[in-house]
Tab-separated table of N, CA and C in Angstrom:
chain	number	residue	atom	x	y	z
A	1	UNK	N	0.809	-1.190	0.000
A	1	UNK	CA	0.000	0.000	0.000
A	1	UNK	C	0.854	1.257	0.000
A	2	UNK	N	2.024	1.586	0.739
A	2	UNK	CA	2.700	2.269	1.079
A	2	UNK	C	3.795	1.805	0.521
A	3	UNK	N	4.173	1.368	-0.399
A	3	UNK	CA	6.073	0.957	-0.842
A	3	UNK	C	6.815	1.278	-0.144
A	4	UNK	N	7.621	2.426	-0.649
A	4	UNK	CA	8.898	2.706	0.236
A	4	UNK	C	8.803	3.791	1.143
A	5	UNK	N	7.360	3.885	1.342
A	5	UNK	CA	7.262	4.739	3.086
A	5	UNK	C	6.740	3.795	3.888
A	6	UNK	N	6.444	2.278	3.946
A	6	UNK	CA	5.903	1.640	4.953
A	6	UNK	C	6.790	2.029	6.493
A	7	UNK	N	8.053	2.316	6.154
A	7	UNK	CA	8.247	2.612	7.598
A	7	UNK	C	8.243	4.134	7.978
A	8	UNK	N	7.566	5.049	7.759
A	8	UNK	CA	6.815	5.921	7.967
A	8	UNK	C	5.677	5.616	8.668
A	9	UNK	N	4.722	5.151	7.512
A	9	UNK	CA	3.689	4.795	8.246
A	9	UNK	C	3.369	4.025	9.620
A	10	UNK	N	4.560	3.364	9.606
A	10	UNK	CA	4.846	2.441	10.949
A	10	UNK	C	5.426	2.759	11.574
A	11	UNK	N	5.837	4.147	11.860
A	11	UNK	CA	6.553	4.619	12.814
A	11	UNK	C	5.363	5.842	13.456
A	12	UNK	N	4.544	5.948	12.167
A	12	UNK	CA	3.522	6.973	12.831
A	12	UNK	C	2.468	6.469	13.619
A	13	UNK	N	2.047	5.256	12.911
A	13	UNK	CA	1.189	4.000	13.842
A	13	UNK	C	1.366	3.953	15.378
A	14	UNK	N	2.766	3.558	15.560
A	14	UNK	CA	3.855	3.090	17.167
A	14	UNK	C	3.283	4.364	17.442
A	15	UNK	N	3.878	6.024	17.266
A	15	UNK	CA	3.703	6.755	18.268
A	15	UNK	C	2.292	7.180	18.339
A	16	UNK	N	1.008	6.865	17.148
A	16	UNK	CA	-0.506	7.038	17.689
A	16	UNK	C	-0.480	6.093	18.955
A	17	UNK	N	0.087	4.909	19.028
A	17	UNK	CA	-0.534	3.681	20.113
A	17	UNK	C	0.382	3.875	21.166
A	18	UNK	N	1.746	4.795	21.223
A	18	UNK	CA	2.152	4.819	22.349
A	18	UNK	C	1.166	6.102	23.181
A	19	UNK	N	1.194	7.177	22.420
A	19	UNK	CA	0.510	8.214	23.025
A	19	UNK	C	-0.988	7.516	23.463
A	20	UNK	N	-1.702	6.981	23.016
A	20	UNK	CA	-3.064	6.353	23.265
A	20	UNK	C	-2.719	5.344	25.259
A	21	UNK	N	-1.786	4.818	24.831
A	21	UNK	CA	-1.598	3.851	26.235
A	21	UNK	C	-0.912	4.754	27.343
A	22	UNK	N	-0.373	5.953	27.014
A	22	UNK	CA	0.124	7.032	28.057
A	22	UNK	C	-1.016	7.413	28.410
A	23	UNK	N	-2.428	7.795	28.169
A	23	UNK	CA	-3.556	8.561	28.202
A	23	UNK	C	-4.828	7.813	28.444
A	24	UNK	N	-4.511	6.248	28.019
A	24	UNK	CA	-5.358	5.515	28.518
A	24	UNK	C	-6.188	5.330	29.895
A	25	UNK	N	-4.841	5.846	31.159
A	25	UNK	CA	-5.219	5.564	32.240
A	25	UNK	C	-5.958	6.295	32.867
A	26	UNK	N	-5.766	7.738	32.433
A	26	UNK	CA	-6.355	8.633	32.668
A	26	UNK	C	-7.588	9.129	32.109
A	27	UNK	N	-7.740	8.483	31.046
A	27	UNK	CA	-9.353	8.489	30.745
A	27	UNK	C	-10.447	7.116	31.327
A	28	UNK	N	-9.624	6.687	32.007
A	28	UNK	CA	-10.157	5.146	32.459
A	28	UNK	C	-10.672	5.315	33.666
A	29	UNK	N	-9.885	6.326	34.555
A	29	UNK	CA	-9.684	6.997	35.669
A	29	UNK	C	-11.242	7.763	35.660
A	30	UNK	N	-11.368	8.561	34.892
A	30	UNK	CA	-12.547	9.360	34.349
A	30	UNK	C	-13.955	9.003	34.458
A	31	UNK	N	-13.737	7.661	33.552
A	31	UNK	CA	-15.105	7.151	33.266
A	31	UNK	C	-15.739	6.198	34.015
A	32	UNK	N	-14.212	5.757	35.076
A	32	UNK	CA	-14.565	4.754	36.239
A	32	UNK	C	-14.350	5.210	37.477
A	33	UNK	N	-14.797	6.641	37.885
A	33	UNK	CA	-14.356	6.985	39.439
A	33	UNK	C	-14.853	6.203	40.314
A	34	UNK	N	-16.067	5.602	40.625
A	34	UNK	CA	-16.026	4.174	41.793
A	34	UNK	C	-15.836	3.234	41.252
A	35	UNK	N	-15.421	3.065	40.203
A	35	UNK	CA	-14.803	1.487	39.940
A	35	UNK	C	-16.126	0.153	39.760
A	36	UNK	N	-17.318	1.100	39.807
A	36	UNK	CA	-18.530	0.247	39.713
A	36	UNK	C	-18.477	-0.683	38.574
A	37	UNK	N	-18.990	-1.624	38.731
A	37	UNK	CA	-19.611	-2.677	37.493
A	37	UNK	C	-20.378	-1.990	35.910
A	38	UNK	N	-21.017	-0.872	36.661
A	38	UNK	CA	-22.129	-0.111	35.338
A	38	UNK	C	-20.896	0.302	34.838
A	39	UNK	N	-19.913	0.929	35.421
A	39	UNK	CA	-18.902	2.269	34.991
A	39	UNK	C	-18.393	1.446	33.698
A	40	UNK	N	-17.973	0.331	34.201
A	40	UNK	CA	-17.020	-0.806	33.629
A	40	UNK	C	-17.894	-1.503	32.174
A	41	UNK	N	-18.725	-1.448	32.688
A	41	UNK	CA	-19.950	-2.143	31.493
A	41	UNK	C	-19.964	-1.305	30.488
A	42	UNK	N	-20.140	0.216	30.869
A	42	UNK	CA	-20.519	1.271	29.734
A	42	UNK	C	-18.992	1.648	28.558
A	43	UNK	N	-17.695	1.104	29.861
A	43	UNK	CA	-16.420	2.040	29.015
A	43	UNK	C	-16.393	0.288	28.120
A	44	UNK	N	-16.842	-0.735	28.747
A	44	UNK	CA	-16.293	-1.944	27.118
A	44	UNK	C	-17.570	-2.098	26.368
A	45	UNK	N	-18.534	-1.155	26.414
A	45	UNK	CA	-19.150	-0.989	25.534
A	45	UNK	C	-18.992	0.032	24.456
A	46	UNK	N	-18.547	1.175	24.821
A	46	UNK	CA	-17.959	1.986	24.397
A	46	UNK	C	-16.589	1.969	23.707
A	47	UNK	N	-15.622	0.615	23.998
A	47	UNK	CA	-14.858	0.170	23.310
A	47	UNK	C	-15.212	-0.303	22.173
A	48	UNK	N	-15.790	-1.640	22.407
A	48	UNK	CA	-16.511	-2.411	21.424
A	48	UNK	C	-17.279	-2.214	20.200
A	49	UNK	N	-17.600	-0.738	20.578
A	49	UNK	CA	-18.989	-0.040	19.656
A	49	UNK	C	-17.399	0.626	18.748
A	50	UNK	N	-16.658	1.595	19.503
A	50	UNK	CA	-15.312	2.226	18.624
A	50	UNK	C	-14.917	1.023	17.563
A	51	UNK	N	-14.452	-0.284	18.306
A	51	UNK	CA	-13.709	-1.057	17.343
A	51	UNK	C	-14.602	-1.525	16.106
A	52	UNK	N	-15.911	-1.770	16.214
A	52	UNK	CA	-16.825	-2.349	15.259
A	52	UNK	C	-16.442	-1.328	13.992
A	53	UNK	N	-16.851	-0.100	14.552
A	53	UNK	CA	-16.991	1.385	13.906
A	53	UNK	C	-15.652	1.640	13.058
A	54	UNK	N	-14.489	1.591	13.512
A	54	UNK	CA	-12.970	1.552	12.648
A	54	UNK	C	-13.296	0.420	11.974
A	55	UNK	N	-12.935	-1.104	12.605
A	55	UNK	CA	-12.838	-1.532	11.627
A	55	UNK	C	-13.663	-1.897	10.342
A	56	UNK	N	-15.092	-1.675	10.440
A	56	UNK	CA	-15.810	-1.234	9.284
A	56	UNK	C	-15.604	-0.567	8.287
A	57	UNK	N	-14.995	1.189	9.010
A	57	UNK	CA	-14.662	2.062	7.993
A	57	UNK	C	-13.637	1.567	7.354
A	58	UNK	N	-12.311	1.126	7.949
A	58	UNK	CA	-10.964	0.366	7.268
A	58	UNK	C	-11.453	-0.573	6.082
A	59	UNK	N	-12.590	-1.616	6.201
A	59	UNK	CA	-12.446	-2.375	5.788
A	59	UNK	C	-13.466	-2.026	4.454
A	60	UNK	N	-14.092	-0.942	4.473
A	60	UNK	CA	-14.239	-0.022	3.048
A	60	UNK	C	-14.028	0.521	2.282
A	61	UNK	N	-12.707	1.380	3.193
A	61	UNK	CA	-11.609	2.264	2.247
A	61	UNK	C	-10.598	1.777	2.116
A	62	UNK	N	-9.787	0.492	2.550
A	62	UNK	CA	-9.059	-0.185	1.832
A	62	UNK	C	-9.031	-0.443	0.544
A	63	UNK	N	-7.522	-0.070	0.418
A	63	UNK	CA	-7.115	-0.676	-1.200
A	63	UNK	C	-5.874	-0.952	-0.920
A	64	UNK	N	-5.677	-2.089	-1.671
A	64	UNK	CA	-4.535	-3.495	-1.443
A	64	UNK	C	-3.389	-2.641	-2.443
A	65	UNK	N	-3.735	-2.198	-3.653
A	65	UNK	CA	-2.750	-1.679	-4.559
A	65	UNK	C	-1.841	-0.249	-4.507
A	66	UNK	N	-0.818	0.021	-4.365
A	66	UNK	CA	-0.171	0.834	-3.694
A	66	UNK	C	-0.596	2.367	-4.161
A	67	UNK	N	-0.629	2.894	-3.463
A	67	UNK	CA	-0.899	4.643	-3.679
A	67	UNK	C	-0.501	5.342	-4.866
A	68	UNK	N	-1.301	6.193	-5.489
A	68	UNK	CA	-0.351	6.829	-6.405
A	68	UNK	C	1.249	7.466	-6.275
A	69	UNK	N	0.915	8.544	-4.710
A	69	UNK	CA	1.905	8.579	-4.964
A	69	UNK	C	2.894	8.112	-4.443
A	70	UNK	N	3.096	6.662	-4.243
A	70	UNK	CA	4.019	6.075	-3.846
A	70	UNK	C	4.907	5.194	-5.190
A	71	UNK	N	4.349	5.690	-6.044
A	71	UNK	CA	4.563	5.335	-7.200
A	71	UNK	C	6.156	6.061	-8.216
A	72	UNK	N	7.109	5.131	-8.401
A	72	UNK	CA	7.979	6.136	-9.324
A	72	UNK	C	7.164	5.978	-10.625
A	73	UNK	N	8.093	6.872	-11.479
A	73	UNK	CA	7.807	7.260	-13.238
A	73	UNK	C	7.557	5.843	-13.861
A	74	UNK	N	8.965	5.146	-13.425
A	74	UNK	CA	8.670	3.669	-14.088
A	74	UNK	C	7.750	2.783	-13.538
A	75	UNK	N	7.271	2.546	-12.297
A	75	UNK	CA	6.670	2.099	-11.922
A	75	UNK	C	4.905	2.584	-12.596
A	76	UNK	N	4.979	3.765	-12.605
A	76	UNK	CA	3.644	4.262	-13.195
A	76	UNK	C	3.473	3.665	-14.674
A	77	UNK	N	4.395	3.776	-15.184
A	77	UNK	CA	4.175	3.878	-16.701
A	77	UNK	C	4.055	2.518	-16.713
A	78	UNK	N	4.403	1.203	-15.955
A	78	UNK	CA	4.992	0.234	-16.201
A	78	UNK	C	3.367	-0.455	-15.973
A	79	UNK	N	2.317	0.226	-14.373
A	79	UNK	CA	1.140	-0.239	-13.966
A	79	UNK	C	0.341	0.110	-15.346
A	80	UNK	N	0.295	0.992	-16.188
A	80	UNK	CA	-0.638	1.392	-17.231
A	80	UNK	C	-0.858	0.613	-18.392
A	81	UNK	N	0.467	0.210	-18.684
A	81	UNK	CA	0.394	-1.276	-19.773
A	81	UNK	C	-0.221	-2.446	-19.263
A	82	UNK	N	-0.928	-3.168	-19.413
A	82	UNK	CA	-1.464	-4.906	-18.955
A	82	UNK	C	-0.587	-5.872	-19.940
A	83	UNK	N	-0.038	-7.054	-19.469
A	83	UNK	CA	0.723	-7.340	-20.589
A	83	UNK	C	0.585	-9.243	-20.064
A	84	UNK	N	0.877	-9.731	-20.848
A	84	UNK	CA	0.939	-11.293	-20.306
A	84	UNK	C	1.718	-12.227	-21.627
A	85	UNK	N	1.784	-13.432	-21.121
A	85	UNK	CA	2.932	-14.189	-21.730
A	85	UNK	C	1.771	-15.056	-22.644
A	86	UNK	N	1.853	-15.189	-24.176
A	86	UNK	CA	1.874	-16.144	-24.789
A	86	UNK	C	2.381	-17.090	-25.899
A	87	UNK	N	2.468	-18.170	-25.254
A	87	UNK	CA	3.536	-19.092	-26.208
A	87	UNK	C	5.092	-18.317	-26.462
A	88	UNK	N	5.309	-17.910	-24.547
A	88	UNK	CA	6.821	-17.810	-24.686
A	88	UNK	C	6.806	-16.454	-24.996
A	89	UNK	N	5.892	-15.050	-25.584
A	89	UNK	CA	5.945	-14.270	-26.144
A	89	UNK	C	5.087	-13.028	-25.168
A	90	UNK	N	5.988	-12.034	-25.308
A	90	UNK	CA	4.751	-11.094	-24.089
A	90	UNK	C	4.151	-9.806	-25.138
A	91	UNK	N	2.862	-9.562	-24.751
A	91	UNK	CA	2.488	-9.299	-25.365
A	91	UNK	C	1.521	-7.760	-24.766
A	92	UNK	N	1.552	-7.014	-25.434
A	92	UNK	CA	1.042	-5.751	-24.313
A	92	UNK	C	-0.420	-6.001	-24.519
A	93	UNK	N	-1.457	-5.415	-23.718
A	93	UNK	CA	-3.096	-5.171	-24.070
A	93	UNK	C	-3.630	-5.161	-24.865
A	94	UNK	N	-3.243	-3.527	-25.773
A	94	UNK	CA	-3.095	-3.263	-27.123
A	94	UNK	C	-3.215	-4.217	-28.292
A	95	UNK	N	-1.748	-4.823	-28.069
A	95	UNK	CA	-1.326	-6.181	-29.488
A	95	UNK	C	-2.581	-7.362	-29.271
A	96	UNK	N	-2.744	-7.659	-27.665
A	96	UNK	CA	-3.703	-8.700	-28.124
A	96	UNK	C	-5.380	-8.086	-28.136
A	97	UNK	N	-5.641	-6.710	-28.140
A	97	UNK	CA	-7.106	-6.565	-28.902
A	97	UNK	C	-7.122	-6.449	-29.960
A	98	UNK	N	-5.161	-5.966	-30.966
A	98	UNK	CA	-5.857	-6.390	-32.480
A	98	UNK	C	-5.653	-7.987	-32.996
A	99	UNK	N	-5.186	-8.823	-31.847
A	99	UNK	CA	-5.298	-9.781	-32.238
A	99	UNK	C	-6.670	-10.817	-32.279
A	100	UNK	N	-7.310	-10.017	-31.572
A	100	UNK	CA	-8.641	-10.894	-30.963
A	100	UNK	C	-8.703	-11.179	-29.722
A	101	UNK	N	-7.842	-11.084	-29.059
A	101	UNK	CA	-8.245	-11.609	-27.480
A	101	UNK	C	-8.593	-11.290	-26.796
A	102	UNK	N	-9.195	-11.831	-25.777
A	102	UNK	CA	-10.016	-10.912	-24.691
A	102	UNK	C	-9.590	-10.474	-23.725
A	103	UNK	N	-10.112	-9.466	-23.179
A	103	UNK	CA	-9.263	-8.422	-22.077
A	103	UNK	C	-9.152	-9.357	-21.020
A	104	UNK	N	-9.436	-10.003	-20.481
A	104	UNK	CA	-10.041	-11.133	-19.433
A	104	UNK	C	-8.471	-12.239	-19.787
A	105	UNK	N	-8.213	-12.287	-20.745
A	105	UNK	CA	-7.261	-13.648	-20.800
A	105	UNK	C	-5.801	-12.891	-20.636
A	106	UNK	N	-5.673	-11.612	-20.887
A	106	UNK	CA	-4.556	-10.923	-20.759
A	106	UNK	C	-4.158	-10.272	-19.615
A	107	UNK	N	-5.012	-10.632	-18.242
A	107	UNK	CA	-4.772	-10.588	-17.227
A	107	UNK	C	-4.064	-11.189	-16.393
């Protein structure tokens, strides 16, 4: 998704989840001042409802194929051609729609 910034992104990840577990306690502190059962019931519900909620949205706006711009020149130019091997021979998109073939087999 990220090519050659994955460790960017994974370095920005670590310090969202370190700052989150520094601050954790203190919002825990908050929502549980007697330490009651309800207090406790409402904050892992309130978890539970967050995690459903992310990972839903994640799992909509995901895309597996890397970013534009994580993309070099060659790499761009290189994703825009479709090309595949036949009989030993490669062949770009193009060559095989004037040959007859279908977009589907040149995948």
């Amino acid at each position: 998704m990220s090519n050659q910034f994955s460790h960017v992104i994974f370095t920005w990840t670590t310090i969202q989840l370190s700052g989150i577990m520094l601050i954790l306690p203190m919002i825990i502190n908050f929502l549980t001042p007697t330490n009651a059962v309800e207090e406790w019931a409402d904050v892992f519900l309130f978890v539970t409802a967050a995690i459903f909620i992310g990972t839903t949205y994640f799992n909509y706006v995901i895309e597996v194929e890397p970013r534009e711009w994580t993309k070099t020149e060659s790499q761009s130019a290189k994703s825009s051609l479709s090309t595949t091997t036949i009989h030993g021979t490669t062949i770009c998109a193009e060559e095989g729609k004037k040959m007859g073939l279908d977009v589907l087999q040149l995948r």
